[in-house]
Coordinates of C-alpha atoms in Angstrom, one line a residue:
Chain A
X1 CA 28.5 -1.4 -10.6
X2 CA 27.8 -3.8 -7.8
X3 CA 24.0 -3.8 -8.4
X4 CA 22.6 -5.8 -11.3
X5 CA 20.4 -3.3 -13.0
X6 CA 17.8 -4.6 -15.4
X7 CA 15.8 -1.5 -16.0
X8 CA 15.8 2.2 -15.1
X9 CA 12.7 4.3 -15.4
X10 CA 12.5 8.1 -14.9
X11 CA 9.3 10.0 -14.9
X12 CA 8.5 13.7 -14.6
X13 CA 5.0 14.7 -13.6
X14 CA 4.1 18.4 -14.3
X15 CA 0.8 19.9 -13.1
X16 CA -0.1 23.1 -14.9
X17 CA -3.7 23.4 -13.9
X18 CA -5.5 21.9 -10.8
X19 CA -9.3 22.3 -10.2
X20 CA -9.4 24.8 -13.0
X21 CA -6.8 27.1 -11.3
X22 CA -3.5 27.8 -13.0
X23 CA -0.5 26.5 -11.1
X24 CA 2.3 29.0 -11.5
X25 CA 5.0 27.9 -11.7
X26 CA 3.8 24.3 -12.5
X27 CA 4.2 21.7 -9.7
X28 CA 6.9 19.4 -10.9
X29 CA 7.8 16.0 -9.4
X30 CA 10.3 13.4 -10.6
X31 CA 10.6 9.7 -9.7
X32 CA 13.5 7.5 -10.7
X33 CA 13.0 3.7 -10.4
X34 CA 15.6 0.9 -10.6
X35 CA 14.8 -2.8 -11.2
X36 CA 17.6 -4.8 -9.6
X37 CA 18.4 -8.5 -8.9
X38 CA 17.8 -9.5 -5.3
X39 CA 21.0 -11.4 -4.3
X40 CA 19.2 -13.0 -1.3
X41 CA 16.1 -14.2 -3.2
X42 CA 14.8 -17.6 -2.1
X43 CA 16.7 -18.0 1.2
X44 CA 17.2 -16.5 4.7
X45 CA 20.4 -14.6 5.2
X46 CA 21.3 -13.2 8.5
X47 CA 23.4 -10.4 7.1
X48 CA 22.2 -8.2 4.2
X49 CA 25.4 -6.3 3.4
X50 CA 25.1 -6.6 -0.4
X51 CA 21.7 -4.8 -0.3
X52 CA 23.0 -2.2 2.1
X53 CA 25.8 -1.4 -0.4
X54 CA 23.3 -1.4 -3.2
X55 CA 21.3 1.3 -1.3
X56 CA 24.3 3.6 -1.3
X57 CA 24.8 3.1 -5.0
X58 CA 21.1 3.6 -5.7
X59 CA 20.8 6.8 -3.6
X60 CA 23.3 8.5 -5.8
X61 CA 22.1 7.0 -9.1
X62 CA 18.4 7.7 -8.6
X63 CA 18.8 11.0 -6.8
X64 CA 20.9 12.4 -9.6
X65 CA 18.5 11.0 -12.2
X66 CA 15.6 12.9 -10.6
X67 CA 17.5 16.2 -10.4
X68 CA 18.7 15.8 -14.0
X69 CA 15.2 15.0 -15.2
X70 CA 13.7 18.1 -13.5
X71 CA 16.4 20.2 -15.1
X72 CA 17.2 22.0 -11.8
X73 CA 20.3 22.7 -9.7
X74 CA 20.7 20.3 -6.8
X75 CA 20.0 23.2 -4.3
X76 CA 16.6 23.8 -6.0
X77 CA 15.2 20.4 -5.0
X78 CA 12.4 20.8 -2.5
X79 CA 11.1 17.5 -1.3
X80 CA 12.1 13.9 -1.4
X81 CA 11.1 10.3 -0.6
X82 CA 12.0 6.7 -1.2
X83 CA 10.4 3.3 -1.5
X84 CA 11.0 -0.3 -2.5
X85 CA 8.9 -3.2 -3.7
X86 CA 10.4 -6.7 -3.0
X87 CA 9.5 -9.6 -5.4
X88 CA 7.9 -12.6 -3.8
X89 CA 11.1 -14.7 -3.4
X90 CA 12.5 -12.0 -1.1
X91 CA 11.5 -10.6 2.3
X92 CA 10.4 -7.2 3.5
X93 CA 13.7 -6.8 5.4
X94 CA 15.5 -6.7 2.0
X95 CA 13.7 -3.4 1.3
X96 CA 14.8 -2.1 4.7
X97 CA 18.4 -3.0 3.9
X98 CA 18.4 -0.9 0.7
X99 CA 16.4 2.0 2.0
X100 CA 17.6 2.8 5.5
X101 CA 21.3 2.3 6.3
X102 CA 23.1 4.0 3.4
X103 CA 20.7 5.3 0.7
X104 CA 20.2 8.7 2.3
X105 CA 23.7 10.1 2.4
X106 CA 24.4 10.1 -1.4
X107 CA 20.8 11.3 -2.0
X108 CA 21.4 14.3 0.2
X109 CA 24.5 15.1 -1.8
X110 CA 22.3 14.9 -5.0
X111 CA 19.8 17.4 -3.6
X112 CA 22.3 19.5 -1.6
X113 CA 21.7 19.4 2.1
X114 CA 18.6 17.5 3.2
X115 CA 18.4 18.0 7.0
X116 CA 15.1 16.2 7.2
X117 CA 14.4 12.5 7.4
X118 CA 13.7 10.9 4.0
X119 CA 10.1 9.5 4.3
X120 CA 9.7 6.0 3.0
X121 CA 7.4 3.1 2.2
X122 CA 8.0 -0.5 1.4
X123 CA 6.0 -3.6 0.5
X124 CA 6.1 -7.0 -1.0
X125 CA 4.8 -7.1 -4.6
X126 CA 4.6 -8.6 -8.0
X127 CA 4.8 -7.4 -11.6
X128 CA 3.1 -4.0 -12.0
X129 CA 2.6 -3.4 -8.3
X130 CA 2.4 0.3 -7.5
X131 CA 3.8 1.9 -4.4
X132 CA 3.0 5.4 -3.2
X133 CA 6.3 7.1 -2.4
X134 CA 5.8 9.6 0.4
X135 CA 7.2 13.1 -0.1
X136 CA 8.3 15.6 2.6
X137 CA 10.4 18.8 2.5
X138 CA 14.1 17.9 2.4
X139 CA 15.1 20.4 5.1
X140 CA 12.1 20.6 7.4
X141 CA 9.8 17.6 7.7
X142 CA 7.0 19.8 9.1
X143 CA 6.5 21.9 6.0
X144 CA 2.8 21.2 5.5
X145 CA 2.6 22.4 1.8
X146 CA 5.1 19.6 0.8
X147 CA 3.4 16.6 2.4
X148 CA 2.6 14.6 -0.7
X149 CA 3.1 11.2 -2.4
X150 CA 3.8 10.0 -5.9
X151 CA 3.1 6.6 -7.4
X152 CA 5.9 4.4 -8.7
X153 CA 5.1 1.4 -10.8
X154 CA 7.0 -0.7 -13.4
X155 CA 4.7 -2.8 -15.5
X156 CA 7.0 -5.9 -15.7
X157 CA 8.6 -5.7 -12.3
X158 CA 9.4 -6.9 -9.7
X159 CA 9.7 -10.4 -10.9
X160 CA 10.1 -12.9 -8.0
X161 CA 13.8 -12.5 -7.7
X162 CA 13.9 -8.7 -8.1
X163 CA 13.5 -5.5 -6.1
X164 CA 12.1 -2.2 -7.4
X165 CA 13.7 0.8 -5.8
X166 CA 12.2 4.3 -6.2
X167 CA 13.5 7.7 -5.2
X168 CA 11.3 10.8 -5.7
X169 CA 12.5 14.4 -5.8
X170 CA 10.4 17.5 -6.5
X171 CA 10.9 21.1 -7.5
X172 CA 7.7 22.2 -5.6
X173 CA 5.1 21.4 -3.1
X174 CA 1.5 20.3 -3.8
X175 CA -0.2 22.2 -6.7
X176 CA -2.5 24.5 -4.6
X177 CA -1.4 24.3 -1.0
X178 CA -3.8 26.2 1.3
X179 CA -4.1 24.4 4.6
X180 CA -1.7 26.5 6.6
X181 CA 1.1 25.1 8.9
X182 CA 4.8 25.7 8.6
X183 CA 5.7 27.5 5.4
X184 CA 8.9 27.2 3.3
X185 CA 9.7 30.8 4.1
X186 CA 9.8 29.9 7.8
X187 CA 12.2 27.0 7.6
X188 CA 15.2 27.2 10.0
X189 CA 16.7 24.0 8.6
X190 CA 18.7 23.0 11.6
X191 CA 16.9 20.1 13.2
X192 CA 15.3 18.7 10.1
X193 CA 11.9 19.3 11.5
X194 CA 11.2 23.0 11.2
Chain B
X1 CA -10.0 24.5 -27.1
X2 CA -7.7 22.0 -25.4
X3 CA -6.3 23.2 -22.1
X4 CA -3.4 21.1 -20.9
X5 CA -3.6 20.4 -17.2
X6 CA -0.7 18.0 -16.6
X7 CA 2.2 16.5 -18.5
X8 CA 3.9 13.2 -17.6
X9 CA 7.2 12.1 -19.2
X10 CA 8.5 8.6 -18.8
X11 CA 11.9 7.4 -20.0
X12 CA 13.3 3.9 -19.4
X13 CA 16.6 2.2 -20.1
X14 CA 16.4 -1.5 -20.5
X15 CA 19.8 -3.1 -19.8
X16 CA 18.8 -6.8 -20.3
X17 CA 16.1 -9.3 -19.7
X18 CA 18.2 -12.2 -18.4
X19 CA 20.1 -12.3 -21.7
X20 CA 23.4 -10.8 -23.0
X21 CA 23.3 -7.1 -22.4
X22 CA 23.7 -5.0 -25.6
X23 CA 26.5 -2.4 -25.6
X24 CA 23.9 0.4 -25.5
X25 CA 20.8 -0.1 -23.4
X26 CA 17.4 0.2 -25.2
X27 CA 15.8 3.5 -24.4
X28 CA 12.1 3.9 -24.6
X29 CA 10.1 7.0 -23.8
X30 CA 6.5 8.2 -23.5
X31 CA 4.9 11.5 -23.0
X32 CA 1.3 11.8 -21.9
X33 CA -0.6 15.2 -21.8
X34 CA -3.7 15.4 -19.7
X35 CA -6.1 18.0 -21.2
X36 CA -9.8 19.1 -21.1
X37 CA -12.1 17.2 -23.5
X38 CA -14.0 20.0 -25.3
X39 CA -16.7 17.5 -26.2
X40 CA -17.3 15.8 -22.9
X41 CA -20.8 15.0 -21.8
X42 CA -22.6 15.3 -25.1
X43 CA -22.7 14.0 -28.6
X44 CA -21.3 16.4 -31.1
X45 CA -21.7 15.4 -34.7
X46 CA -18.8 17.5 -36.0
X47 CA -15.5 17.2 -34.2
X48 CA -13.0 17.1 -37.0
X49 CA -12.0 20.8 -36.7
X50 CA -10.4 20.0 -33.3
X51 CA -7.6 18.1 -35.1
X52 CA -6.2 21.5 -36.2
X53 CA -6.0 22.7 -32.7
X54 CA -4.1 19.6 -31.7
X55 CA -1.3 20.1 -34.2
X56 CA 0.8 22.5 -32.2
X57 CA 0.2 20.5 -29.1
X58 CA 1.4 17.3 -30.9
X59 CA 4.5 19.0 -32.2
X60 CA 5.4 20.4 -28.8
X61 CA 4.9 17.0 -27.2
X62 CA 7.1 15.3 -29.7
X63 CA 9.9 17.8 -29.0
X64 CA 9.5 17.4 -25.3
X65 CA 9.6 13.6 -25.5
X66 CA 12.8 13.7 -27.5
X67 CA 14.3 16.2 -25.1
X68 CA 13.4 13.9 -22.1
X69 CA 15.0 10.9 -23.9
X70 CA 18.1 13.0 -24.5
X71 CA 19.1 11.3 -27.7
X72 CA 19.6 12.7 -31.2
X73 CA 16.8 12.4 -33.8
X74 CA 18.8 9.8 -35.7
X75 CA 18.6 7.4 -32.7
X76 CA 14.8 7.1 -32.9
X77 CA 13.9 3.8 -34.6
X78 CA 10.3 3.2 -33.6
X79 CA 7.3 5.1 -32.6
X80 CA 3.6 4.9 -31.6
X81 CA 0.7 6.9 -30.2
X82 CA -2.4 6.4 -28.0
X83 CA -5.3 8.0 -26.3
X84 CA -7.2 7.5 -23.1
X85 CA -10.6 9.2 -23.0
X86 CA -12.3 10.0 -19.7
X87 CA -15.7 8.6 -18.8
X88 CA -17.7 11.5 -20.1
X89 CA -16.2 11.3 -23.5
X90 CA -16.4 8.8 -26.4
X91 CA -13.9 6.7 -28.2
X92 CA -14.1 8.9 -31.2
X93 CA -12.6 11.8 -29.2
X94 CA -9.5 9.6 -28.9
X95 CA -9.4 9.2 -32.7
X96 CA -8.8 13.0 -33.0
X97 CA -5.3 12.2 -32.1
X98 CA -4.4 10.1 -35.2
X99 CA -3.4 12.9 -37.5
X100 CA -1.9 15.5 -35.2
X101 CA -0.1 13.0 -33.0
X102 CA 1.3 10.9 -35.8
X103 CA 2.4 13.7 -38.1
X104 CA 4.0 15.6 -35.2
X105 CA 6.6 12.9 -34.7
X106 CA 7.0 12.2 -38.4
X107 CA 7.6 16.0 -39.1
X108 CA 10.1 16.3 -36.3
X109 CA 12.0 13.2 -37.4
X110 CA 11.8 14.0 -41.2
X111 CA 13.0 17.6 -40.6
X112 CA 16.1 16.1 -39.0
X113 CA 16.9 13.6 -41.7
X114 CA 15.1 10.5 -40.4
X115 CA 12.8 8.9 -43.0
X116 CA 9.4 8.0 -41.6
X117 CA 7.5 6.2 -44.3
X118 CA 5.7 3.8 -41.9
X119 CA 2.3 4.3 -40.3
X120 CA 2.4 5.3 -36.6
X121 CA 0.7 2.4 -34.8
X122 CA -1.9 3.2 -32.1
X123 CA -4.3 2.1 -29.4
X124 CA -7.1 4.0 -27.7
X125 CA -9.7 3.3 -25.0
X126 CA -12.2 5.0 -22.7
X127 CA -11.0 4.6 -19.1
X128 CA -11.1 5.8 -15.5
X129 CA -8.3 7.7 -13.7
X130 CA -5.0 5.7 -13.6
X131 CA -6.1 3.4 -16.5
X132 CA -3.1 2.0 -18.3
X133 CA -2.8 1.8 -22.1
X134 CA -0.4 -0.5 -24.0
X135 CA 0.9 1.7 -26.8
X136 CA 2.3 -0.2 -29.7
X137 CA 5.7 0.6 -31.2
X138 CA 6.9 -0.3 -34.7
X139 CA 9.8 0.8 -36.9
X140 CA 9.5 4.4 -38.2
X141 CA 10.3 3.5 -41.8
X142 CA 9.1 -0.1 -42.4
X143 CA 6.2 -1.5 -40.4
X144 CA 7.2 -5.1 -41.0
X145 CA 10.6 -4.9 -39.2
X146 CA 10.0 -7.8 -36.8
X147 CA 12.7 -6.9 -34.2
X148 CA 10.9 -3.6 -33.5
X149 CA 7.4 -4.9 -32.8
X150 CA 6.9 -3.8 -29.2
X151 CA 4.6 -2.0 -26.8
X152 CA 5.0 0.2 -23.8
X153 CA 2.6 0.6 -21.0
X154 CA 1.6 4.2 -20.3
X155 CA -0.4 5.3 -17.3
X156 CA -1.0 8.6 -15.6
X157 CA -1.9 8.2 -11.9
X158 CA -5.1 10.0 -11.2
X159 CA -5.9 10.8 -14.9
X160 CA -8.0 11.1 -17.0
X161 CA -10.8 12.6 -15.0
X162 CA -14.3 12.1 -16.6
X163 CA -14.1 15.3 -18.7
X164 CA -10.4 14.9 -19.7
X165 CA -8.3 13.2 -22.4
X166 CA -4.9 11.8 -22.2
X167 CA -3.0 12.0 -25.5
X168 CA 0.2 9.9 -25.7
X169 CA 3.3 9.8 -28.0
X170 CA 6.0 7.1 -27.6
X171 CA 9.4 6.6 -29.2
X172 CA 12.2 4.0 -28.8
X173 CA 15.8 3.8 -29.9
X174 CA 15.8 0.2 -31.2
X175 CA 14.7 -3.3 -31.2
X176 CA 13.5 -5.4 -28.3
X177 CA 16.4 -6.0 -26.0
X178 CA 17.0 -9.6 -27.0
X179 CA 15.2 -9.7 -30.4
X180 CA 15.8 -13.1 -32.0
X181 CA 12.7 -14.3 -33.9
X182 CA 13.8 -13.5 -37.4
X183 CA 11.8 -11.7 -40.0
X184 CA 12.6 -8.5 -41.8
X185 CA 15.7 -6.9 -40.3
X186 CA 16.2 -3.1 -40.3
X187 CA 19.3 -3.6 -42.5
X188 CA 17.0 -5.0 -45.2
X189 CA 14.6 -2.1 -45.3
X190 CA 13.8 -1.0 -48.8
X191 CA 12.1 2.2 -47.5
X192 CA 9.6 3.0 -50.2
X193 CA 6.2 1.9 -49.1
X194 CA 6.5 2.2 -45.4
X195 CA 6.0 -1.5 -45.0
X196 CA 9.3 -3.2 -46.0

C-alpha cells in the first residue's frame, strides 16, 4: 500500500434504548479510523498528490471496514460521513487533499450507490483530539432522520507528523427520529438531495 | 435488573510504532456496555446479589468482543476489565463487575482450550459522560509476562449518564508491538500459579 499505516481502529456503536424507549431495531453506527504518516509534514508543498492518492486508498479501506463491522450488505448502508485530523507539523489543506478529490468514489462502491454528498469535517489536532464526523443519508442529503454525527478519536494520535482519517457508515438514522422532514420512504435518489 | 442501553465495540490493529513491523499486526479489542445502575442515587448496603444478574451479560459481552475481533480463541493472549460508574452511583457499583466480567472471559477461553490461570487486571472510576478509562492488559496465563503489560483507553462518547454504568472487557492478541524490555517471556511460562 502507498499509505504508511500505523494503526487502524474500528468501532461499532449500537443503541438499544434511548430515553427509556426501546430502539427497534437498534440504531447502529460504525466508524473506521486510520492513523497514517503525513508525507508533507514540516514543509510547504504546492502539490499534494500523495495525499490525494492516499484518500482513494482510504475510501475503500475504511468504507469496507465499516460495512464489514456492521455485518451488513453494502446496499444496506444508510448514511455516511468523513473527517480528518492533521498533526501539528502538517496543514489543514492536507486533510482536504485526503478527503475531497478521491476518497468518495471508492467509498460509494463500498456502500453501493451514494448519490449524496459525503458530509465532512476537518481540523488540526494532537494526540487524543476528538472530531465529530458528520453523518447524512447516502442517497438523499435532506433526509432529516439521518442528520447525525459520531465522534472519532484515537488516544495516541495524531502525532505531529501524522494524520487521522475517519470514515463513518451507519445502518440506521438517529435512535428516535421524530422531527418530520423528508423520510427515507420518500427518497427519489436522483439528485443526491431528495 | 440491568437494562443494556448501548453497546460499543472497538477493535484496533497496530502495525508499528516507528519500529520494525511484525508479520502480524497486534490486534486489541474492547467492548463497553452502557446499562442502568439499579443502585443509583442511594446507598444500598447489600448489592452482592447483582453479580449473579451480570453473569450472562458478561458472557455475552465476551463472545461479542471475540466476534468483533474476528480471531480464534487461541489467538487471545491478554485480557483486562474495567468499569465507569455514572455520577449518581458509587465506586463499589463498579466493583460488582470483578467476578462476572473476569470469569466470563476466562470461561470462554478455557472452554476453548486456552488456559487462563492469571488474574484479570482491572481499573474503575466514577465519571461523567465521555470519561475515558485506561483498562490494563496482562497475559491470560501468567501475570508476570513483561512483554504483555499494556493498557487500552476505552471511552463511550456521551456515556455514562448519571444513573448508568459502563462495564468493559478487553482482549489482545499479543505483546506490545515493539516489546523489548526483557523479563519473563511467554515461552517461559510455567502455567501453574497464574503468575509465572
